mmCIF file of C-alpha atoms in Angstrom:
data_model
loop_
_atom_site.group_PDB
_atom_site.id
_atom_site.type_symbol
_atom_site.label_atom_id
_atom_site.label_comp_id
_atom_site.label_asym_id
_atom_site.label_seq_id
_atom_site.Cartn_x
_atom_site.Cartn_y
_atom_site.Cartn_z
ATOM 1 C CA MET A 97 106.394 81.989 118.267
ATOM 2 C CA LEU A 98 103.490 83.758 116.381
ATOM 3 C CA LYS A 99 102.785 86.915 115.175
ATOM 4 C CA CYS A 100 100.088 88.687 116.088
ATOM 5 C CA SER A 101 96.968 87.432 114.134
ATOM 6 C CA THR A 102 93.423 89.547 114.347
ATOM 7 C CA PHE A 103 90.519 88.339 113.968
ATOM 8 C CA SER A 104 88.238 90.628 111.601
ATOM 9 C CA SER A 105 85.386 90.334 114.710
ATOM 10 C CA ASN A 106 86.688 91.798 117.313
ATOM 11 C CA LYS A 107 89.830 93.121 116.693
ATOM 12 C CA THR A 108 91.543 90.408 119.546
ATOM 13 C CA TYR A 109 95.228 89.922 118.887
ATOM 14 C CA VAL A 110 96.364 86.474 120.390
ATOM 15 C CA VAL A 111 99.952 85.967 121.758
ATOM 16 C CA ARG A 112 101.125 82.151 121.753
ATOM 17 C CA TYR A 113 103.535 81.181 124.555
ATOM 18 C CA PHE A 114 102.722 83.416 127.362
ATOM 19 C CA THR A 115 102.874 81.572 130.180
ATOM 20 C CA THR A 116 102.604 84.159 133.222
ATOM 21 C CA PHE A 117 100.588 87.268 134.091
ATOM 22 C CA ALA A 118 97.805 86.649 132.599
ATOM 23 C CA ALA A 119 95.462 83.496 132.278
ATOM 24 C CA PRO A 120 95.396 81.425 129.518
ATOM 25 C CA ALA A 121 92.650 82.292 126.700
ATOM 26 C CA THR A 122 90.161 79.479 125.683
ATOM 27 C CA PHE A 123 88.520 79.072 122.403
ATOM 28 C CA PRO A 124 85.909 76.521 121.978
ATOM 29 C CA ASP A 125 85.671 76.128 118.642
ATOM 30 C CA SER A 126 89.641 77.245 118.037
ATOM 31 C CA ASP A 127 91.887 75.016 115.404
ATOM 32 C CA PHE A 128 94.658 76.199 118.210
ATOM 33 C CA SER A 129 96.397 72.965 119.584
ATOM 34 C CA ASP A 130 96.142 72.290 123.042
ATOM 35 C CA ASP A 131 99.211 72.278 124.182
ATOM 36 C CA THR A 132 99.737 75.994 124.087
ATOM 37 C CA GLN A 133 98.612 78.399 126.146
ATOM 38 C CA ASP A 134 97.142 82.283 124.688
ATOM 39 C CA LEU A 135 96.751 85.269 125.680
ATOM 40 C CA VAL A 136 94.013 87.420 124.427
ATOM 41 C CA ILE A 137 94.891 91.320 123.900
ATOM 42 C CA GLN A 138 91.520 92.893 123.094
ATOM 43 C CA ASP A 139 91.672 96.253 121.330
ATOM 44 C CA LYS A 140 90.382 98.041 124.196
ATOM 45 C CA ASP A 141 93.753 96.996 126.135
ATOM 46 C CA LEU A 142 96.656 97.595 123.405
ATOM 47 C CA LEU A 143 97.523 101.001 125.405
ATOM 48 C CA ARG A 144 96.955 99.895 128.506
ATOM 49 C CA LYS A 145 99.712 100.993 131.070
ATOM 50 C CA SER A 146 102.499 98.084 132.231
ATOM 51 C CA HIS A 147 102.371 97.659 135.653
ATOM 52 C CA HIS A 148 106.228 96.136 135.554
ATOM 53 C CA ASP A 149 109.564 97.516 135.725
ATOM 54 C CA SER A 150 110.718 96.909 132.210
ATOM 55 C CA GLY A 151 110.152 100.371 131.658
ATOM 56 C CA THR A 152 108.589 99.874 128.294
ATOM 57 C CA GLY A 153 105.802 101.539 129.722
ATOM 58 C CA LEU A 154 103.037 100.092 127.673
ATOM 59 C CA HIS A 155 101.629 96.364 128.214
ATOM 60 C CA VAL A 156 101.911 95.322 124.474
ATOM 61 C CA LEU A 157 105.295 96.647 124.430
ATOM 62 C CA HIS A 158 106.368 95.053 127.996
ATOM 63 C CA LEU A 159 105.400 91.361 126.154
ATOM 64 C CA ILE A 160 108.298 92.515 122.952
ATOM 65 C CA HIS A 161 110.676 93.483 125.458
ATOM 66 C CA ARG A 162 110.203 90.044 127.118
ATOM 67 C CA GLY A 163 110.181 87.816 124.232
ATOM 68 C CA SER A 164 106.279 87.071 124.309
ATOM 69 C CA LEU A 165 105.171 88.971 121.590
ATOM 70 C CA GLU A 166 107.236 89.350 117.578
ATOM 71 C CA PRO A 167 106.856 92.837 117.010
ATOM 72 C CA ASP A 168 106.182 93.578 112.922
ATOM 73 C CA ARG A 169 104.796 96.765 111.346
ATOM 74 C CA SER A 170 101.282 95.796 111.341
ATOM 75 C CA LEU A 171 101.435 95.509 115.057
ATOM 76 C CA TYR A 172 103.052 98.990 115.528
ATOM 77 C CA ASN A 173 100.867 100.593 113.277
ATOM 78 C CA THR A 174 97.917 99.403 114.941
ATOM 79 C CA LEU A 175 99.605 100.893 118.291
ATOM 80 C CA PHE A 176 99.831 104.691 116.648
ATOM 81 C CA LYS A 177 96.423 104.184 115.180
ATOM 82 C CA LYS A 178 95.186 103.778 118.711
ATOM 83 C CA CYS A 179 97.008 106.648 120.006
ATOM 84 C CA THR A 180 95.761 108.871 116.861
ATOM 85 C CA LEU A 181 92.277 107.906 117.188
ATOM 86 C CA LEU A 182 92.178 108.768 121.275
ATOM 87 C CA LYS A 183 94.788 111.631 120.891
ATOM 88 C CA LYS A 184 97.312 109.810 123.156
ATOM 89 C CA LEU A 185 100.495 111.934 122.196
ATOM 90 C CA ASP A 186 102.231 110.672 125.430
ATOM 91 C CA GLU A 187 101.540 106.800 124.290
ATOM 92 C CA ALA A 188 102.506 107.352 120.917
ATOM 93 C CA LYS A 189 105.646 108.751 122.379
ATOM 94 C CA ILE A 190 106.429 105.691 124.198
ATOM 95 C CA VAL A 191 105.304 103.548 120.602
ATOM 96 C CA HIS A 192 108.289 105.636 119.282
ATOM 97 C CA ALA A 193 110.768 105.339 121.638
ATOM 98 C CA HIS A 194 110.135 101.635 121.147
ATOM 99 C CA VAL A 195 110.113 101.325 117.429
ATOM 100 C CA ASN A 196 113.514 103.340 117.434
ATOM 101 C CA ALA A 197 115.081 100.349 119.590
ATOM 102 C CA SER A 198 113.736 98.227 116.966
ATOM 103 C CA LEU A 199 114.295 96.601 113.486
ATOM 104 C CA PHE A 200 111.862 99.516 112.483
ATOM 105 C CA LYS A 201 113.887 102.254 113.123
ATOM 106 C CA ASP A 202 115.023 103.003 109.797
ATOM 107 C CA ASP A 203 111.781 102.223 108.031
ATOM 108 C CA LEU A 204 110.224 105.165 106.246
ATOM 109 C CA VAL A 205 106.747 103.856 106.624
ATOM 110 C CA MET A 206 107.028 103.443 109.888
ATOM 111 C CA GLN A 207 108.516 107.359 110.162
ATOM 112 C CA ASN A 208 105.458 108.168 107.832
ATOM 113 C CA THR A 209 103.362 106.647 110.572
ATOM 114 C CA ILE A 210 104.827 108.401 113.597
ATOM 115 C CA LEU A 211 105.076 111.747 111.815
ATOM 116 C CA ASN A 212 101.387 111.230 110.592
ATOM 117 C CA THR A 213 100.327 110.244 114.214
ATOM 118 C CA TYR A 214 102.056 113.183 115.951
ATOM 119 C CA CYS A 215 100.376 115.984 113.383
ATOM 120 C CA LYS A 216 97.054 114.093 114.069
ATOM 121 C CA CYS A 217 97.815 114.378 117.990
ATOM 122 C CA GLY A 218 98.276 118.053 117.562
ATOM 123 C CA SER A 219 101.926 118.086 118.926
ATOM 124 C CA LEU A 220 103.125 119.788 115.598
ATOM 125 C CA ASP A 221 106.561 120.542 117.523
ATOM 126 C CA ASP A 222 107.275 117.158 118.018
ATOM 127 C CA ALA A 223 105.890 116.346 114.030
ATOM 128 C CA HIS A 224 108.239 119.181 112.746
ATOM 129 C CA LYS A 225 111.456 117.988 114.761
ATOM 130 C CA PHE A 226 110.913 114.671 113.628
ATOM 131 C CA PHE A 227 110.331 115.841 110.321
ATOM 132 C CA GLU A 228 113.932 117.785 110.121
ATOM 133 C CA GLU A 229 115.830 114.419 111.533
ATOM 134 C CA MET A 230 114.263 112.032 108.925
ATOM 135 C CA PRO A 231 117.573 111.109 106.995
ATOM 136 C CA VAL A 232 115.289 109.987 103.972
ATOM 137 C CA LYS A 233 111.839 111.614 102.971
ATOM 138 C CA ASP A 234 109.044 110.880 100.378
ATOM 139 C CA MET A 235 106.431 112.401 99.349
ATOM 140 C CA VAL A 236 104.160 111.363 101.717
ATOM 141 C CA THR A 237 106.692 112.697 104.346
ATOM 142 C CA TRP A 238 105.831 115.815 102.656
ATOM 143 C CA THR A 239 102.361 115.403 102.624
ATOM 144 C CA ALA A 240 101.603 114.476 106.171
ATOM 145 C CA LEU A 241 103.321 117.291 107.694
ATOM 146 C CA ILE A 242 102.004 119.843 105.228
ATOM 147 C CA THR A 243 98.757 118.894 106.250
ATOM 148 C CA GLY A 244 99.481 118.468 109.590
ATOM 149 C CA TYR A 245 100.401 122.075 109.623
ATOM 150 C CA SER A 246 96.722 122.792 107.691
ATOM 151 C CA GLN A 247 94.868 120.878 109.482
ATOM 152 C CA ASN A 248 95.829 122.872 113.043
ATOM 153 C CA ASP A 249 95.388 125.914 111.383
ATOM 154 C CA GLN A 250 98.748 126.627 110.674
ATOM 155 C CA PRO A 251 98.714 127.698 107.007
ATOM 156 C CA LEU A 252 102.011 129.645 106.707
ATOM 157 C CA ASN A 253 104.008 126.972 108.092
ATOM 158 C CA ALA A 254 102.173 124.837 105.346
ATOM 159 C CA LEU A 255 102.683 126.866 102.383
ATOM 160 C CA VAL A 256 106.735 127.510 103.814
ATOM 161 C CA LEU A 257 106.815 123.635 104.023
ATOM 162 C CA PHE A 258 104.906 123.212 100.264
ATOM 163 C CA LEU A 259 107.666 125.652 98.404
ATOM 164 C CA ARG A 260 110.697 123.273 100.675
ATOM 165 C CA CYS A 261 108.717 121.017 98.669
ATOM 166 C CA PHE A 262 109.649 121.975 95.361
ATOM 167 C CA ALA A 263 113.557 122.186 95.880
ATOM 168 C CA PHE A 264 113.146 118.415 97.663
ATOM 169 C CA ASP A 265 111.334 116.848 94.526
ATOM 170 C CA SER A 266 111.596 118.954 90.784
ATOM 171 C CA ASN A 267 109.384 116.289 89.065
ATOM 172 C CA PRO A 268 106.380 118.140 88.746
ATOM 173 C CA ILE A 269 103.957 114.926 88.538
ATOM 174 C CA SER A 270 104.927 114.536 92.174
ATOM 175 C CA ILE A 271 104.227 118.423 92.926
ATOM 176 C CA ARG A 272 100.868 118.003 91.335
ATOM 177 C CA TYR A 273 99.606 115.040 93.207
ATOM 178 C CA LEU A 274 100.479 117.256 96.405
ATOM 179 C CA VAL A 275 98.331 120.161 95.146
ATOM 180 C CA CYS A 276 95.583 117.691 94.230
#
């Protein structure tokens, strides 16, 4: 199975071996062989609701659930980025739940992306709860939540978290990076 691949010209994702629920896409000047069918998922359709009873909520996640699409960090990051840009908190929570059931559940980079998404969607309660539940934190983690508080008019919470950060990492170079 082919992982998602991106065409830089129009941000289209191609899923190979998808045979139902969509018409095959054709690429006249493409180097894809004729023996496989392709489904084109356009950028605008990444957060499209699913019309299936798989419980995934989003069409792309349904494709992953049924095995038509292999998930990777890039796909999840793209979904979270789309949620962030459109301030789609409900969809971000759906993607988060899907990540929790995947191999990327304990991936610190993915967790930082989730935290950042909650902050940028303005859901600081969810962000704080997720932050507290994270077993591993790095400077990116701390910075994401401190910045989230700062950008959402909660300077006191940002300051309190900043001071907590000193107990987390006594390395002055890391703290200096955070201050700058």
